Coordinates of C-alpha atoms in Angstrom, one line a residue:
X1 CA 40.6 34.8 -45.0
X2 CA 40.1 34.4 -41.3
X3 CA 36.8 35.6 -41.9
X4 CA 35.5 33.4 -44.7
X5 CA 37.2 30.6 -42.8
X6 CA 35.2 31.2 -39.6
X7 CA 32.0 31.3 -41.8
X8 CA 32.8 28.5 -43.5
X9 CA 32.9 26.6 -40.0
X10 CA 29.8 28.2 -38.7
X11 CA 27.7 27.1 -41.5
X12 CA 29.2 23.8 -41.3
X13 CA 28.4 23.4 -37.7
X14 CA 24.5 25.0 -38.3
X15 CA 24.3 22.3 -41.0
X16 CA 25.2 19.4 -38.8
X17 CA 23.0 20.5 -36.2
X18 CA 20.2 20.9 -38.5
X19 CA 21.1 17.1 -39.8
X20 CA 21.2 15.8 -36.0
X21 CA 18.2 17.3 -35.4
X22 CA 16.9 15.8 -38.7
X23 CA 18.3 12.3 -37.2
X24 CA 16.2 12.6 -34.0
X25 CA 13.1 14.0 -35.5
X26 CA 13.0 10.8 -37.5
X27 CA 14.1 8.5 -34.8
X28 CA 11.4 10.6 -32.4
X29 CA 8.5 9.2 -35.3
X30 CA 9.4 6.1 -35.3
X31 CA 9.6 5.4 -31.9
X32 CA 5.9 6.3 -31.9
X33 CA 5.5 3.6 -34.8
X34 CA 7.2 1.4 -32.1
X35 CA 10.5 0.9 -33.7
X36 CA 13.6 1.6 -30.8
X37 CA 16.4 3.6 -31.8
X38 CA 18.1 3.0 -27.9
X39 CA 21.7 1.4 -27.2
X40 CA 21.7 2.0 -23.7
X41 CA 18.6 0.9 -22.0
X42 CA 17.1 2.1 -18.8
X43 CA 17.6 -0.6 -15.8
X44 CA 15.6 -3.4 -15.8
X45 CA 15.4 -3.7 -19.9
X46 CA 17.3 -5.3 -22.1
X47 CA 18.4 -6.6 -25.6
X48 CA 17.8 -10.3 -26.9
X49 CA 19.6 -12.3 -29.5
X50 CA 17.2 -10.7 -32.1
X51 CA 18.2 -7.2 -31.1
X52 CA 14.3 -6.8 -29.3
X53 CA 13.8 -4.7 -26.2
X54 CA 13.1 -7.2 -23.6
X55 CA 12.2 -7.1 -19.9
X56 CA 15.5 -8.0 -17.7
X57 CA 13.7 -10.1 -15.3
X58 CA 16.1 -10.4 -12.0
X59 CA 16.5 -6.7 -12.0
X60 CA 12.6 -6.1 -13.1
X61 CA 11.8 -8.0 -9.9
X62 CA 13.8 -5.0 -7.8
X63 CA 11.3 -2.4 -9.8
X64 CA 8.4 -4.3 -9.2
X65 CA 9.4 -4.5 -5.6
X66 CA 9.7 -0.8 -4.9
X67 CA 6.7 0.2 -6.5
X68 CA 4.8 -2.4 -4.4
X69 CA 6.5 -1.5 -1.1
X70 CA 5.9 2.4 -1.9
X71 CA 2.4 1.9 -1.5
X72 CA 3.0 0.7 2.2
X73 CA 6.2 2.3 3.3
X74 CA 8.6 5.5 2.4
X75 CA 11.4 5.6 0.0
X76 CA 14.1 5.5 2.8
X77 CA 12.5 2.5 4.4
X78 CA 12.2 0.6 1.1
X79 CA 15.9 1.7 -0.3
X80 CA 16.8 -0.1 2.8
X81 CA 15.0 -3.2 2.2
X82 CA 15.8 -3.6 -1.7
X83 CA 19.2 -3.1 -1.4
X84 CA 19.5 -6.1 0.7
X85 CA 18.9 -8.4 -2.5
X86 CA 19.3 -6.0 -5.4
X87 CA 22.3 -6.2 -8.0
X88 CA 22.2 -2.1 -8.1
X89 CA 22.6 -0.2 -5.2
X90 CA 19.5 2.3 -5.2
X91 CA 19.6 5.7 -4.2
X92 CA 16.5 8.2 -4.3
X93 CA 17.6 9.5 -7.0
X94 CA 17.2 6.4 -8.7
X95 CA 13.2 6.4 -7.7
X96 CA 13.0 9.8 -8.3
X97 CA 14.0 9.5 -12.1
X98 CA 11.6 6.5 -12.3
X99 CA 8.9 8.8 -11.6
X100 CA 9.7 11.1 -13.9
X101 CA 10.8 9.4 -16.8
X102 CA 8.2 6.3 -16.3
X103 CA 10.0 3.9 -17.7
X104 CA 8.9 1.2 -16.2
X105 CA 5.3 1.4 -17.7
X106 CA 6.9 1.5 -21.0
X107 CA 6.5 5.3 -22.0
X108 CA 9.7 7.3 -23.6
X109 CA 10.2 10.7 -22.3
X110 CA 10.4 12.6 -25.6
X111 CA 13.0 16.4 -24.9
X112 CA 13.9 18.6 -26.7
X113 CA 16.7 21.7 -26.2
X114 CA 16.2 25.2 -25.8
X115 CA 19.1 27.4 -25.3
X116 CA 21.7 24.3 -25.1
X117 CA 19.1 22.7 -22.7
X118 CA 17.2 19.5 -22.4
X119 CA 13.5 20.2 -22.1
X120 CA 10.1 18.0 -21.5
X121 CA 8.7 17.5 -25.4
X122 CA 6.4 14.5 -24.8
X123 CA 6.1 10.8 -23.3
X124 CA 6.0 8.3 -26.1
X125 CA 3.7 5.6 -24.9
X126 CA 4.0 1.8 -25.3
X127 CA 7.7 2.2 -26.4
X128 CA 9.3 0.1 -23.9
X129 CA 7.9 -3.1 -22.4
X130 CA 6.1 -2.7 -19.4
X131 CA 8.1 -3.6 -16.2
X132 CA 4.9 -1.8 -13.8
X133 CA 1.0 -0.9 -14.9
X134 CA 0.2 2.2 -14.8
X135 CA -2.3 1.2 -11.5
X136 CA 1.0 0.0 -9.8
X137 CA 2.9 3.3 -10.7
X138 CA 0.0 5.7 -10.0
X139 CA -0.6 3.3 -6.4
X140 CA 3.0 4.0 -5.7
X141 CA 2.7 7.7 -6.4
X142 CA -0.9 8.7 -4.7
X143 CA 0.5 6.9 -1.5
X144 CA 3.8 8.5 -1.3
X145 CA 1.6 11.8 -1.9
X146 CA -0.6 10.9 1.1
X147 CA 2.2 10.1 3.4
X148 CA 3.4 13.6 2.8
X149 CA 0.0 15.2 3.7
X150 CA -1.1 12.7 6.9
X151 CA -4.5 12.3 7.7
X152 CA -3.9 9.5 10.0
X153 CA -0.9 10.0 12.7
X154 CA 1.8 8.0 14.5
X155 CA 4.7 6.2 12.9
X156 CA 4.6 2.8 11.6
X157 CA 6.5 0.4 13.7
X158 CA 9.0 -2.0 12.1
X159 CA 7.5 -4.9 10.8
X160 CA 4.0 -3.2 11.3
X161 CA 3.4 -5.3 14.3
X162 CA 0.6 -3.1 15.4
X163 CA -2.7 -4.7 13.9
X164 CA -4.6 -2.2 16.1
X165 CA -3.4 1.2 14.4
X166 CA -5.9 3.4 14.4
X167 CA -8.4 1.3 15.9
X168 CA -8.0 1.4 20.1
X169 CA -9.1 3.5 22.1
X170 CA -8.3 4.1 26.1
X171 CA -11.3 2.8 27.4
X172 CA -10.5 5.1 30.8
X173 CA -10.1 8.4 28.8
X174 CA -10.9 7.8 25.2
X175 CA -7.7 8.7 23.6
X176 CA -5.4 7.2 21.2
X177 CA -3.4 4.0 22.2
X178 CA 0.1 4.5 21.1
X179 CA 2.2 1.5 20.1
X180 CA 5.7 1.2 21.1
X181 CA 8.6 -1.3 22.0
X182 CA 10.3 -0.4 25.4
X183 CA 13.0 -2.7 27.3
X184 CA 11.3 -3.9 30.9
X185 CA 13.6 -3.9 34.3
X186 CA 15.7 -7.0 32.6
X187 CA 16.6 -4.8 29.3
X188 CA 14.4 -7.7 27.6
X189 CA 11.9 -5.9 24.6
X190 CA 8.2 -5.9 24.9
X191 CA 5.4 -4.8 23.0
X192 CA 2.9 -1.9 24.8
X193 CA -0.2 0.3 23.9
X194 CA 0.5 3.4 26.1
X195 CA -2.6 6.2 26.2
X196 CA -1.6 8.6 24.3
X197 CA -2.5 11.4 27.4
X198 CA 0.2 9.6 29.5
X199 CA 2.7 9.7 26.7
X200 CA 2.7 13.2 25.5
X201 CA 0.5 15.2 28.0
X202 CA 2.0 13.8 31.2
X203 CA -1.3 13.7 33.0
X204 CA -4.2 11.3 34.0
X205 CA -4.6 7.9 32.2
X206 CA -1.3 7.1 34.8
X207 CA -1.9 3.3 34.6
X208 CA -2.8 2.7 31.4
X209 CA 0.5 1.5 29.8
X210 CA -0.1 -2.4 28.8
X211 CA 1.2 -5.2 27.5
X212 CA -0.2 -5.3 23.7
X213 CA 0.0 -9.1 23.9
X214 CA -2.4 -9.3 26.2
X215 CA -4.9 -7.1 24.3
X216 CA -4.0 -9.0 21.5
X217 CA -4.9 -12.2 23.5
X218 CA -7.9 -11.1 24.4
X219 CA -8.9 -10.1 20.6
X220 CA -8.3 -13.3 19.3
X221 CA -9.7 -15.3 22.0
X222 CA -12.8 -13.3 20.2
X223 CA -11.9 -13.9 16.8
X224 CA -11.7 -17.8 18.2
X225 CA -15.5 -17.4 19.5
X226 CA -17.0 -16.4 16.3
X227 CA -15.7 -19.2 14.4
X228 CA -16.8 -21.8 16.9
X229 CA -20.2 -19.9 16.5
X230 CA -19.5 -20.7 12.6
X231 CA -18.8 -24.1 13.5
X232 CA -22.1 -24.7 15.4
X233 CA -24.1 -23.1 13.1
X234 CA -22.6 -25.4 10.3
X235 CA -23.4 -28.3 12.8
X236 CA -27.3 -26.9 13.0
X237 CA -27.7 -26.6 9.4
X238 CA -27.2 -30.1 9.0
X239 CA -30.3 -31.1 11.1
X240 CA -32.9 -31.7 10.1
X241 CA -34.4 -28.3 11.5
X242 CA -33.1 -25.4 12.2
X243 CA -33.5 -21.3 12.7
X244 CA -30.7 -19.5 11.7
X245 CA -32.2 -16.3 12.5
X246 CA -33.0 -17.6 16.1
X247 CA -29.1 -19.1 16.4
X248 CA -27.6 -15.7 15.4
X249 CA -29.6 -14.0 18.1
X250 CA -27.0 -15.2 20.3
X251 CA -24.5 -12.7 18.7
X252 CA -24.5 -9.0 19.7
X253 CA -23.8 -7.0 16.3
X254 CA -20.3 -6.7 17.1
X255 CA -20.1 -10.2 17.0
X256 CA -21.8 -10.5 13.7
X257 CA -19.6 -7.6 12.1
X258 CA -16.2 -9.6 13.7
X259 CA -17.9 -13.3 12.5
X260 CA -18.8 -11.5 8.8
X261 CA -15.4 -9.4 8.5
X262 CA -13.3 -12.4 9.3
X263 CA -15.4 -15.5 7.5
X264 CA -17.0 -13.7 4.2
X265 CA -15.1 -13.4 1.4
X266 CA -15.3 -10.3 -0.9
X267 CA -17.1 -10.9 -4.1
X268 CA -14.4 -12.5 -6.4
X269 CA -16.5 -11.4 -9.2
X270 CA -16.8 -7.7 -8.1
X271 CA -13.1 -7.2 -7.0
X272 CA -12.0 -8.4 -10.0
X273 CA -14.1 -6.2 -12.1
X274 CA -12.7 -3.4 -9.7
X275 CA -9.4 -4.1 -10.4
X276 CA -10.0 -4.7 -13.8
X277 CA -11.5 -0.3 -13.7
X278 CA -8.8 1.0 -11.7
X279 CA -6.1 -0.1 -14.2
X280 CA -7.9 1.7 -17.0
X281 CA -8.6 4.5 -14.9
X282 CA -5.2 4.8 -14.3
X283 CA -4.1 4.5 -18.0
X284 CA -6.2 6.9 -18.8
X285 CA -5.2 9.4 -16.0
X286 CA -1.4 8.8 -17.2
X287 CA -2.8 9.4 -21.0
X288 CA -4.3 13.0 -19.4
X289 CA -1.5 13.3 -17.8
X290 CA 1.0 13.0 -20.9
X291 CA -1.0 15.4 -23.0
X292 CA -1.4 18.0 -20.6
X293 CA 2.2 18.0 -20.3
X294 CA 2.9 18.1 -23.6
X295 CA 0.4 21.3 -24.2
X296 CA 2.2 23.0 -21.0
X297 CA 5.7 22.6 -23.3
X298 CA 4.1 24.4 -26.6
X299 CA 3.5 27.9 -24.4
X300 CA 0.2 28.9 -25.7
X301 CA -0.1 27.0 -29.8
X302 CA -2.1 23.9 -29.1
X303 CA -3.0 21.9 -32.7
X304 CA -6.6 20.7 -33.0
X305 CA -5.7 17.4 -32.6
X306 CA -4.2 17.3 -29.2
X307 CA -7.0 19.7 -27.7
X308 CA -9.3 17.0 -29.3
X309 CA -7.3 14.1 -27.4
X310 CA -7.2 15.8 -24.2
X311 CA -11.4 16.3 -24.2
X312 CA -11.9 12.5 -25.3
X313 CA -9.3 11.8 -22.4
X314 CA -10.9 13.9 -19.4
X315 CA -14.2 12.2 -20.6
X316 CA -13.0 8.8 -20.1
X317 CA -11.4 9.5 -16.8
X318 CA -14.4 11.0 -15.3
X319 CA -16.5 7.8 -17.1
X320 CA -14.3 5.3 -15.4
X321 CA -14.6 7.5 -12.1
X322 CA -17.6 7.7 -11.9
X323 CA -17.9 3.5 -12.6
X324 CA -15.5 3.2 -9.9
X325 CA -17.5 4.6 -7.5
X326 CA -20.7 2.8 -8.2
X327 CA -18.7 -0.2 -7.4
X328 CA -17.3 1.1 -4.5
X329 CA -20.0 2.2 -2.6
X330 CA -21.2 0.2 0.5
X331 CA -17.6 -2.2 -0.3
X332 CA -15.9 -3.2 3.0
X333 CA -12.5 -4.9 3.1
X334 CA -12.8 -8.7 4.3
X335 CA -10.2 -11.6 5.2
X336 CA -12.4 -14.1 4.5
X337 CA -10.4 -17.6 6.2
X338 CA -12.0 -20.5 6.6
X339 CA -10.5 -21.2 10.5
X340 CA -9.2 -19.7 13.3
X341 CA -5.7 -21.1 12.7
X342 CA -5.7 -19.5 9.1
X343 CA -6.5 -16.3 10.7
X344 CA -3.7 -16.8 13.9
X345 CA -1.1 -17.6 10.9
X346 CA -1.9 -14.0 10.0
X347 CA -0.1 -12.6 12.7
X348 CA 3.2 -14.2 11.9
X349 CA 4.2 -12.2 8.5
X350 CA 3.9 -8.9 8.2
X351 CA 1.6 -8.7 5.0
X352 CA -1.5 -10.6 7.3
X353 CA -1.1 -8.3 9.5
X354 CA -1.4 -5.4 7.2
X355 CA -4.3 -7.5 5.8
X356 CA -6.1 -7.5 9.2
X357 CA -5.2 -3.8 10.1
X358 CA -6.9 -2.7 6.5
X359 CA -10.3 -4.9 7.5
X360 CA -10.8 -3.1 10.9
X361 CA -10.1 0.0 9.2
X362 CA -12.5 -0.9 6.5
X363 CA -15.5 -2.0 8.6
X364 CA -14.8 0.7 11.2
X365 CA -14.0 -1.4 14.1
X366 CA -13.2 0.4 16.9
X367 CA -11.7 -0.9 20.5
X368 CA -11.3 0.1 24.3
X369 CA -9.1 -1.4 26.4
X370 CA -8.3 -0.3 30.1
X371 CA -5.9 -1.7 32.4
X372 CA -6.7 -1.9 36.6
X373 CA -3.2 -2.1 37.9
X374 CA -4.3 -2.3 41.1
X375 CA -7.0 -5.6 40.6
X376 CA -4.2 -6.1 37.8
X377 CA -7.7 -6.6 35.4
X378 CA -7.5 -6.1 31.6
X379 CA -10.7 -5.0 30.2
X380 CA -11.5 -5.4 26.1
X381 CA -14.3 -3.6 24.7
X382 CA -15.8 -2.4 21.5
X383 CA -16.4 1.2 21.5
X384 CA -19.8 0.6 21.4
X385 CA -19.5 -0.6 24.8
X386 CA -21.9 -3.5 23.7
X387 CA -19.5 -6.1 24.8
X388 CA -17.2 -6.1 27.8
X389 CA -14.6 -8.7 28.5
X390 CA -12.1 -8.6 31.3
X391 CA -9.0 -10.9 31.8
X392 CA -7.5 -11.1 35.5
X393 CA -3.3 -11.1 35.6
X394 CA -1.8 -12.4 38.8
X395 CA 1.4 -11.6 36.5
X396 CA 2.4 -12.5 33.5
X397 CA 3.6 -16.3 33.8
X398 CA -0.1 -16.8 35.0
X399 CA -2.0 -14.9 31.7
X400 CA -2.7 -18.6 29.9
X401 CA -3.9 -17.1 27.2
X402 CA 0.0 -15.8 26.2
X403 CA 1.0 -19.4 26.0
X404 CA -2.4 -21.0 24.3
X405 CA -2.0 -18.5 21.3
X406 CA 2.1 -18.7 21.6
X407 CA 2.3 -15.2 21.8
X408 CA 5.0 -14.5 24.8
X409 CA 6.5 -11.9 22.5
X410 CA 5.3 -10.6 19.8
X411 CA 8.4 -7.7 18.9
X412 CA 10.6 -10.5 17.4
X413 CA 8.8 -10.5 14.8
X414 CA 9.8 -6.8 14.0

């Protein structure tokens, strides 16, 4: 009796398993015919009067957040500033399941179990509205990857006050300028560049330690230059003659490359048909990506029809690629303002000056400074050497500059 009675139960339990299993096999098809079978929805979604998945759009704003800050700053550094504002409090773990569930661009992750385990079955796509586009998850992603293999070095200071990063030099030895904030004799907080050979190797370089917002001065009192160059020229072209060719002579090519980075606009036409190919490069590179995870959960028995999908998938990722590029080539980042007080007000949030750092980056601009403590002379180059501008300090009351561009101190801004 015990026997039949434990049999009895087996079968029953094999049968409801087989009928739950049933349940979600169905549920699994429909979802892929766009019908949702959820009651507890992922963060950010929710359910309107009608019973339709909806966007939530106070919390989406929190998701849309992280994935733009990822691109520009680490997960700790951007739990820190979400969870200033956010309803939830995020953790990494949080991010971490974003990534691999992905959610927010609206795919399901399909499991199944194996040995009383949850395993990776399929993502579903289109299922749930999209919070993110695949370009803003795979932008969040690559850069996160990037930071964890540098190519470029040196922390990013709060704020990223440093519009120079990666782009001075020591004029004296030719190393790296190194950004930092360090308290003067009254414990007040100043900005500096400090040569890099002074900092870490303890040798040679031993004056150059300077005030970034004199460098700074000096770089905008040549940004102010080539728009009152702009200015004149505009003022010529209204005559009745002129020679712009003979007018630009004036200008080394330093000059021109500062005058074109910060006055031309990139091609709005261009950019957005750029932008328009990277976000369906990076649909199809999640596609790619969702199949070939898929075919790495049926060990070894791949159907037709999903071998056929991933060759029509690599083909239009390397398509798109290959487009991408085309576009790309001979491209250069510009800020494109139409004054030099547009381009000052730049300095004063921390996205302009992201936006100025990327342009210099772009165009490969490339400065020397050097400091002579004891003719207390600040000297502002390009690398090319082509142009050479000195400032003379009597101390730092006297630098006029500071007070014309109101920049007595620029680390509050951090």
């Amino acid at each position: 009796m015990i026997g039949l009675i434990a049999k009895r139960a087996n079968e029953e339990s094999a049968t409801k398993s087989k009928r739950r299993k049933s349940a979600w096999l169905k549920a699994k098809r429909e979802a892929e015919e766009g019908k949702s079978f959820h009651t507890a929805l992922p963060y950010g979604l929710e359910k309107d009067e009608n019973g339709e998945v909806v966007i939530h759009e106070e919390r989406a704003k929190e998701i849309r957040f992280i994935f733009e800050n990822l691109k520009v700053e680490g997960i700790t550094a951007t739990i820190r500033k979400v969870n200033e504002w956010s309803e939830r409090k995020w953790t990494n773990r949080h991010i971490h399941l974003m990534f691999l569930n992905k959610y927010p661009t609206g795919a399901l992750m399909s499991q199944r179990r194996e040995g009383g385990k949850k395993v990776f079955e399929k993502y579903i796509e289109n299922y749930f509205p999209k919070i993110v586009d695949e370009k803003d998850f795979s932008d969040a992603q690559n850069a996160m990857k990037k930071r964890g293999v540098r190519k470029e070095y040196g922390n990013q200071s709060k704020g990223f006050l440093n519009i120079f990063r990666h782009c001075i030099k020591c004029g004296k030895c030719g190393g790296t300028m190194i950004f930092m904030i360090n308290k003067n004799q009254r414990k007040q907080k100043f900005c500096y560049l400090n040569c890099v050979k002074r900092k870490e190797y303890k040798k040679a370089c031993g004056e150059q330690f300077i005030r970034y917002e004199y460098v700074l001065a000096l770089f905008l009192e040549r940004v102010r230059n080539v728009f009152e160059f702009q200015n004149r020229l505009n003022e010529e072209m209204k005559s009745v003659e002129y020679e712009v060719d003979s007018f630009e002579s004036i200008l080394s090519e330093s000059e021109k490359t500062l005058l074109e980075l910060v006055t031309e606009k990139e091609d709005s036409e261009q950019k957005t048909k750029l932008r328009e190919k990277e976000r369906e490069l990076a649909r199809a590179k999640s596609i790619l990506e969702n199949i070939e995870k898929s075919l790495d959960s049926l060990e070894g028995v791949y159907p037709q029809i999903l071998m056929r999908k991933l060759q029509d998938s690599e083909s239009e990722v390397e398509r798109l690629e290959k487009e991408i590029d085309s576009i790309n080539q001979g491209r250069k980042e510009k800020i494109g303002v139409a004054s030099f007080l547009e381009f000052s007000n730049l300095l004063y949030t921390e996205a302009g000056r992201r936006r100025i750092n990327e342009a210099l980056k772009s165009n490969d601009v490339v400065f020397e400074v050097e400091f002579e403590k004891r003719n207390k002379k600040v000297t502002f180059r390009d690398k090319s050497g082509e142009e050479d501008e000195g400032y003379f300090l009597r101390g730092s009351s006297d630098f006029d500059l500071l007070d014309e561009f109101k920049l007595r101190n620029i680390s509050c801004y951090a």
